[in-house]
PDB file of C-alpha atoms in Angstrom:
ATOM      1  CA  UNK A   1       4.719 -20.046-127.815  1.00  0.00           C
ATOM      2  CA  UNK A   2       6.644 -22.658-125.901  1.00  0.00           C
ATOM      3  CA  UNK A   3       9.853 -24.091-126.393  1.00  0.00           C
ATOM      4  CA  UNK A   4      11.763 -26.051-124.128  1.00  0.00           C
ATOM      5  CA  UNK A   5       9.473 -25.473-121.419  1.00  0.00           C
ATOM      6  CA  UNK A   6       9.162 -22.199-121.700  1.00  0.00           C
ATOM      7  CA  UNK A   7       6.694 -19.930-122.349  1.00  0.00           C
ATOM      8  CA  UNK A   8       7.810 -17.083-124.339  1.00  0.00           C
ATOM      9  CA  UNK A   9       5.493 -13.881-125.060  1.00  0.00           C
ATOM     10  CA  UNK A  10       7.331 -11.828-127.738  1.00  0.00           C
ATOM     11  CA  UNK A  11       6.526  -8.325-128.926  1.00  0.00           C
ATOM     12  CA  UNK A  12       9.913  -6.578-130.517  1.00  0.00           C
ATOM     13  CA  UNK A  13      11.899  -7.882-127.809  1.00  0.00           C
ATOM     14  CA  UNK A  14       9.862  -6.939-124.965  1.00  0.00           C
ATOM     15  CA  UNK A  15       9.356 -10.384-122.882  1.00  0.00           C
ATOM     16  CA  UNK A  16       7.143 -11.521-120.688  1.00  0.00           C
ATOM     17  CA  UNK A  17       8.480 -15.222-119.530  1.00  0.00           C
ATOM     18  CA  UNK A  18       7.102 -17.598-116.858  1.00  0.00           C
ATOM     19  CA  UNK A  19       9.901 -20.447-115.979  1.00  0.00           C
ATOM     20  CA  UNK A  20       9.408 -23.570-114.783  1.00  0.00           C
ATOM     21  CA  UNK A  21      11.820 -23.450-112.073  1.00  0.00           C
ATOM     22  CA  UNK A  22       9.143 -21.223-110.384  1.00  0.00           C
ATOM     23  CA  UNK A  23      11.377 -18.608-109.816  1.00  0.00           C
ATOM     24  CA  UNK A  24       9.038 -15.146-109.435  1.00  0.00           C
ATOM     25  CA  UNK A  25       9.886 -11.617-109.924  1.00  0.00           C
ATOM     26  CA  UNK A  26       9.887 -11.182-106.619  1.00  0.00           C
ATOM     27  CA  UNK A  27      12.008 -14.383-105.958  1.00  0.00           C
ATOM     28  CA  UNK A  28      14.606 -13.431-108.612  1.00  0.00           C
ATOM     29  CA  UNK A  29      14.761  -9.376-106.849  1.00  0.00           C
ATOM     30  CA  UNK A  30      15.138 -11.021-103.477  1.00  0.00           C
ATOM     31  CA  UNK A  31      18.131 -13.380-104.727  1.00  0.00           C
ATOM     32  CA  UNK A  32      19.893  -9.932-106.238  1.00  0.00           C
ATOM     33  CA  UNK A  33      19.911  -7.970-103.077  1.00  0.00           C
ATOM     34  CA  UNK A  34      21.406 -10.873-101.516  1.00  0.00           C
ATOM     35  CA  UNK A  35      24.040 -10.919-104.236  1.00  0.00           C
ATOM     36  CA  UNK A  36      24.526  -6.933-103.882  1.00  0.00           C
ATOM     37  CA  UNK A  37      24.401  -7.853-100.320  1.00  0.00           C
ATOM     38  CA  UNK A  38      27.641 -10.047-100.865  1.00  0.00           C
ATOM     39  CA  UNK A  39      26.066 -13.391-100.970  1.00  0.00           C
ATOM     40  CA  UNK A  40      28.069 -14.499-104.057  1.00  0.00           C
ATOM     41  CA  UNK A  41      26.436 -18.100-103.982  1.00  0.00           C
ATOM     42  CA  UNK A  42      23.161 -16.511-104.834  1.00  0.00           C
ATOM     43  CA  UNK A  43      24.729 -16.050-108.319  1.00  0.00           C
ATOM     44  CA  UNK A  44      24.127 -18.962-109.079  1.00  0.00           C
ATOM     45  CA  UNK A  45      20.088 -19.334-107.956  1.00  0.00           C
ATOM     46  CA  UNK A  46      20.110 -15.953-110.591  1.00  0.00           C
ATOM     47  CA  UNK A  47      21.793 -17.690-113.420  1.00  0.00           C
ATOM     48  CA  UNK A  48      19.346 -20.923-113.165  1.00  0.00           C
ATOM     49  CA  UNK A  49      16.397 -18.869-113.092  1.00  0.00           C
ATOM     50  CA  UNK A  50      17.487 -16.862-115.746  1.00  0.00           C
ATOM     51  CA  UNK A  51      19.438 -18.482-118.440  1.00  0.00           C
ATOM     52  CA  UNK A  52      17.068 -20.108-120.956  1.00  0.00           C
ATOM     53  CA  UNK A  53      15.641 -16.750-121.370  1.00  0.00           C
ATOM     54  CA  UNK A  54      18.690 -14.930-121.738  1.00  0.00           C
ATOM     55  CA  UNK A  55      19.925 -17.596-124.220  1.00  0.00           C
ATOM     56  CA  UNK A  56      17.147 -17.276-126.299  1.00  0.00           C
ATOM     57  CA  UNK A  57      17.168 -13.721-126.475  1.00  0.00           C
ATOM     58  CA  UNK A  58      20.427 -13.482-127.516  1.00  0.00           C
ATOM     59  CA  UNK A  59      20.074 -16.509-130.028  1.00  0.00           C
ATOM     60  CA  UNK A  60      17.142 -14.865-131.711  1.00  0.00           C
ATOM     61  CA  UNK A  61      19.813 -11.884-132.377  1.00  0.00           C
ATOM     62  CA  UNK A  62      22.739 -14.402-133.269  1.00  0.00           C
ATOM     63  CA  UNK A  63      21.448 -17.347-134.671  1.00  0.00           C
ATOM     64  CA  UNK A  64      24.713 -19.104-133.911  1.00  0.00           C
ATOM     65  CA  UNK A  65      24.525 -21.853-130.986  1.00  0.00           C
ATOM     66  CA  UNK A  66      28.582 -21.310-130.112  1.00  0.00           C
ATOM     67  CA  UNK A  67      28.379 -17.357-130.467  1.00  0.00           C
ATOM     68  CA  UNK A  68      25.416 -17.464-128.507  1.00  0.00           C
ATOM     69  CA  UNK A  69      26.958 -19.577-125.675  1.00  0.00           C
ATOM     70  CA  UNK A  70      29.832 -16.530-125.762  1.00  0.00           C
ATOM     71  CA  UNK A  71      27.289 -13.591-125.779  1.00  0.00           C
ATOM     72  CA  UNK A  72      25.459 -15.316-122.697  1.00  0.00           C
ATOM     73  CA  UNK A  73      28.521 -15.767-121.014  1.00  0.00           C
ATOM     74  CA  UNK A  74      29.829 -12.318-121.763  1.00  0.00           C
ATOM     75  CA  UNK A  75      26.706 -11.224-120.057  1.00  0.00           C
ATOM     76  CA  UNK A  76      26.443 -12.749-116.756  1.00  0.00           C
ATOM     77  CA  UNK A  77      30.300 -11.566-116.531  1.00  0.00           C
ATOM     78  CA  UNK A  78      29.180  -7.741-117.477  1.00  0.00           C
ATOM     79  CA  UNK A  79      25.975  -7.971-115.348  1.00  0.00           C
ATOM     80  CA  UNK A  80      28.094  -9.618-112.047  1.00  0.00           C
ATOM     81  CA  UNK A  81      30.530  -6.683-112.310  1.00  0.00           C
ATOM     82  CA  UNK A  82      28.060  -4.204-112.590  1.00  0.00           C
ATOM     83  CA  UNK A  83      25.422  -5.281-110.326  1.00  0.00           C
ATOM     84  CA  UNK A  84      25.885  -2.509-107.773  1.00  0.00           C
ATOM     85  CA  UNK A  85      24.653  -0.050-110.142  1.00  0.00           C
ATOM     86  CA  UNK A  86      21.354  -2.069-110.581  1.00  0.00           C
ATOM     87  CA  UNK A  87      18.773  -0.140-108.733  1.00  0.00           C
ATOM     88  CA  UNK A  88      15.601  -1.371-111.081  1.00  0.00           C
ATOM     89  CA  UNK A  89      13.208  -3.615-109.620  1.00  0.00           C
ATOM     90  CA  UNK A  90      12.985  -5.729-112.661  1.00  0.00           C
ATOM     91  CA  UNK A  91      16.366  -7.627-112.725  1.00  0.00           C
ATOM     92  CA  UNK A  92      15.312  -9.564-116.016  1.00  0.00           C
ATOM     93  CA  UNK A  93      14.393  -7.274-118.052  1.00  0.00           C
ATOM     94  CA  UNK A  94      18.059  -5.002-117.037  1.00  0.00           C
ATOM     95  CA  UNK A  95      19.388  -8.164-117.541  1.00  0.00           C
ATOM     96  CA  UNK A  96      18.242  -9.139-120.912  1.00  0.00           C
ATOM     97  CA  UNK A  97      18.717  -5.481-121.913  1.00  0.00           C
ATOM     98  CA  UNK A  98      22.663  -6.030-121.322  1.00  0.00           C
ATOM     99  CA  UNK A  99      22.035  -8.976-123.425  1.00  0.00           C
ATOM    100  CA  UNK A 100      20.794  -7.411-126.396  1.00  0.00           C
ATOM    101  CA  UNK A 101      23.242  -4.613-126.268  1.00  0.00           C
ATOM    102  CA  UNK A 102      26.211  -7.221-126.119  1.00  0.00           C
ATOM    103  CA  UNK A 103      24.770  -9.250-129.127  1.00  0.00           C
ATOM    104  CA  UNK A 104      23.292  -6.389-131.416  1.00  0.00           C
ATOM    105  CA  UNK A 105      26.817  -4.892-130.741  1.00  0.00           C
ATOM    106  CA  UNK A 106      28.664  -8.779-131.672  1.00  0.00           C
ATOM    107  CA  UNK A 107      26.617  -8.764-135.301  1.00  0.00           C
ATOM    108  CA  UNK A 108      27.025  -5.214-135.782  1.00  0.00           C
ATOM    109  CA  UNK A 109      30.650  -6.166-135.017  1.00  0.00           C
ATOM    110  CA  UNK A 110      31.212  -9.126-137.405  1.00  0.00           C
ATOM    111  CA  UNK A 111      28.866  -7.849-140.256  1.00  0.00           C
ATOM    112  CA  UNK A 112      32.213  -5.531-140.770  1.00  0.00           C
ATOM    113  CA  UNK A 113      35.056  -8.284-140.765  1.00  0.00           C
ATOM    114  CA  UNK A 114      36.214  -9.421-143.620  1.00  0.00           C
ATOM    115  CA  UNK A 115      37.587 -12.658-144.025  1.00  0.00           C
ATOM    116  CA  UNK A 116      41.203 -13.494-145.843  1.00  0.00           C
ATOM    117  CA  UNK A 117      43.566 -15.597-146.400  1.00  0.00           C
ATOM    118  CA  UNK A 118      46.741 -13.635-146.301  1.00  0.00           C
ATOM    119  CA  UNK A 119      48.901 -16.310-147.698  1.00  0.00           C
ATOM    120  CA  UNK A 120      46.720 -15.926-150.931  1.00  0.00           C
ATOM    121  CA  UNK A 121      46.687 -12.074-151.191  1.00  0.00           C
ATOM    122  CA  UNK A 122      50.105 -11.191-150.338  1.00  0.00           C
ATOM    123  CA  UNK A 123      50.134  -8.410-152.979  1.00  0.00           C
ATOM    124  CA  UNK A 124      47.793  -6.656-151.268  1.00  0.00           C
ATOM    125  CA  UNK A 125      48.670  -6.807-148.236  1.00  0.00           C
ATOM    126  CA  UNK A 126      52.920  -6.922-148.362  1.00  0.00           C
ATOM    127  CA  UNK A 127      54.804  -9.692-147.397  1.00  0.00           C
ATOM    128  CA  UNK A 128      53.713 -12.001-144.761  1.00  0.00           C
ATOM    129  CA  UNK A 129      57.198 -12.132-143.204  1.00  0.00           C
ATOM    130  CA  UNK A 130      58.522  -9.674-140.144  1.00  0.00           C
ATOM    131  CA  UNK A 131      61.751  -9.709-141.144  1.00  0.00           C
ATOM    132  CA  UNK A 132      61.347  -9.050-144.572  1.00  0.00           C
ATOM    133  CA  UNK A 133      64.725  -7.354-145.216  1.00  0.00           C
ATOM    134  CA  UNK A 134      62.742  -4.273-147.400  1.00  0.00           C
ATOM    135  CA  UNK A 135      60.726  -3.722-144.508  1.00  0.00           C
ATOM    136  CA  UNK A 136      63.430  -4.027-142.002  1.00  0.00           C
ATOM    137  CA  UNK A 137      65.079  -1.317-143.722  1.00  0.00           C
ATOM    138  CA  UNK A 138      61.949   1.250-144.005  1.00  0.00           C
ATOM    139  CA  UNK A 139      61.869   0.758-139.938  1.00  0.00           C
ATOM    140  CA  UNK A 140      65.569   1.264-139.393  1.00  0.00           C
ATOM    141  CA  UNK A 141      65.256   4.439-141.862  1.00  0.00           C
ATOM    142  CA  UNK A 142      61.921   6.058-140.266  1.00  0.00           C
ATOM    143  CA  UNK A 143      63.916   5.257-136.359  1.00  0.00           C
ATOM    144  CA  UNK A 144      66.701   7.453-137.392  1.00  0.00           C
ATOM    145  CA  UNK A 145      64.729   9.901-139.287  1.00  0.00           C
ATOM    146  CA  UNK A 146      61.958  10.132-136.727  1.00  0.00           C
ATOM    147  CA  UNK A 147      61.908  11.445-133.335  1.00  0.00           C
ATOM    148  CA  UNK A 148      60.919   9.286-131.199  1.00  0.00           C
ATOM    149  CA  UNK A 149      57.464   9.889-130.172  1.00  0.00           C
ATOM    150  CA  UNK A 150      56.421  10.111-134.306  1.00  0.00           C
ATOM    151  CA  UNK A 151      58.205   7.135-134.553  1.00  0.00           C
ATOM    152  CA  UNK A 152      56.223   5.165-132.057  1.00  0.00           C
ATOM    153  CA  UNK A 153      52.658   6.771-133.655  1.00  0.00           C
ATOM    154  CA  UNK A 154      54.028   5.370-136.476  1.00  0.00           C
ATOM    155  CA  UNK A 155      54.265   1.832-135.683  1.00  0.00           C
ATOM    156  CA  UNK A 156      51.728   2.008-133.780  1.00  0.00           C
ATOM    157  CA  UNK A 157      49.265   2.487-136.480  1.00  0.00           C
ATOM    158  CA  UNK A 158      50.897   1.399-139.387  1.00  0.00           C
ATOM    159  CA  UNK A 159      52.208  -1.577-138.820  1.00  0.00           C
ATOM    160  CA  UNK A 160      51.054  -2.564-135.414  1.00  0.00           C
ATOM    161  CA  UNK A 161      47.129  -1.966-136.893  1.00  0.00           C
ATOM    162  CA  UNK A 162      46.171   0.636-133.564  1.00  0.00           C
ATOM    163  CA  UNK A 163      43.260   3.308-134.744  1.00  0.00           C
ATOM    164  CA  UNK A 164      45.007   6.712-134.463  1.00  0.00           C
ATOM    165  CA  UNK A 165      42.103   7.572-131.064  1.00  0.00           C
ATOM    166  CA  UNK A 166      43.679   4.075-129.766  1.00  0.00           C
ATOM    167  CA  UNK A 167      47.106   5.835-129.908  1.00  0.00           C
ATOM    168  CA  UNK A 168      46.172   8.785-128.966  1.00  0.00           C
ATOM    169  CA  UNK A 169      44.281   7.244-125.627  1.00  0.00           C
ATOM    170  CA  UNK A 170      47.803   5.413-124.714  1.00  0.00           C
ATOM    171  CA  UNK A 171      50.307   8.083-125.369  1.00  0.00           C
ATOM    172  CA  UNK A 172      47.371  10.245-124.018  1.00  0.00           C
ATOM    173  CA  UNK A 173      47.480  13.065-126.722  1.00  0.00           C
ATOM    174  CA  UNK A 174      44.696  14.269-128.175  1.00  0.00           C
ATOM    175  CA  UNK A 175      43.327  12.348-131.983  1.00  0.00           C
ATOM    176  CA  UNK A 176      44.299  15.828-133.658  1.00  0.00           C
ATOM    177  CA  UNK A 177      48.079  15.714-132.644  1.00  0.00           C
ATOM    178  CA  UNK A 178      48.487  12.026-133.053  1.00  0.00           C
ATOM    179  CA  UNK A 179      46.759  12.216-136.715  1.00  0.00           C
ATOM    180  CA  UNK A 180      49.099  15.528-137.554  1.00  0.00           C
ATOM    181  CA  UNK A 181      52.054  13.471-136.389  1.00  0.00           C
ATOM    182  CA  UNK A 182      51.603  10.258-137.844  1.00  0.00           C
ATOM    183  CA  UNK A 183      50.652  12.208-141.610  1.00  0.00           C
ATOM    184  CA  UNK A 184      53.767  14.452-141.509  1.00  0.00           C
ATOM    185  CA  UNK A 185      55.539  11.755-140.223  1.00  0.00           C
ATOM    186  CA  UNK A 186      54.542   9.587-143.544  1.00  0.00           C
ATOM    187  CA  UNK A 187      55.525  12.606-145.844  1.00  0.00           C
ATOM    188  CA  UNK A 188      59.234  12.633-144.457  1.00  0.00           C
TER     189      UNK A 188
END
């Protein structure tokens, strides 16, 4: 198949791609060790040799032009920081790997968001206003009832929207305590 000028050989996203640039394996493995080597301007003889194919991976997995542009961005930022650790000798193929993992990860992502209007659903979801004078006084009560460690879990997940394992990797407790404090918490 060919699109764009390039050839594309697809068998369940194993590639085998020939660019017209004329970069080679070989050529593209040479221009890495350089980079690992500290020759940051050979980023950019990577990212021409490599882009169409890592945009059309990941827009095969997206099918959205600006998310795509995002994912392909996302990973020449998360390949450049991690390049020390690539010790392959097939640069493309690690680096369409990161690709796929980034995208599969961005649709796996949004297939669970929901989208609403707040405004129009305000009785399920409380009032839209911070200083809502009810809620202003359920705060003030749980601060003075609290001590203050519960009373930060609290927040924390209930109104600031942190899972309890996010909470309990910042006030580095483990899940169990965090999830014993914030329910016991609730009951007073």
């Amino acid at each position: 198949i060919q699109k764009n000028g390039l050839f594309i050989g697809k068998i369940r996203f194993s590639i085998v791609i020939y660019t017209e640039s004329g970069m080679t394996k070989d050529a593209l493995e040479r221009a890495v060790a350089r980079l690992k080597g500290g020759e940051r301007g050979q980023f950019d003889v990577i990212y021409d040799g490599t882009y169409k194919v890592v945009y059309f991976v990941v827009h095969a997995i997206v099918g959205q032009k600006e998310a795509t542009e995002d994912i392909v961005q996302d990973t020449y930022v998360t390949a450049l920081s991690r390049i020390d650790s690539y010790e392959s000798n097939n640069f493309l193929a690690w680096l369409t790997t990161i690709a796929k993992r980034i995208a599969l990860n961005s649709v796996k992502k949004k297939s669970r968001e929901v989208a609403t209007d707040f405004a129009e659903n305000e009785n399920l979801f409380g009032a839209t206003d911070p200083t809502d004078d009810e809620s202003a006084g359920l705060i003030a009560a749980a601060e003075k009832l609290l001590p203050p460690d519960d009373f930060e879990i609290v927040i924390m997940c209930a109104v600031a929207g942190f899972k309890r394992r996010e909470v309990a990797k910042i006030k580095e407790m483990p899940v169990s305590t965090v999830t014993h404090r914030y329910k016991t918490s609730l009951e007073k």
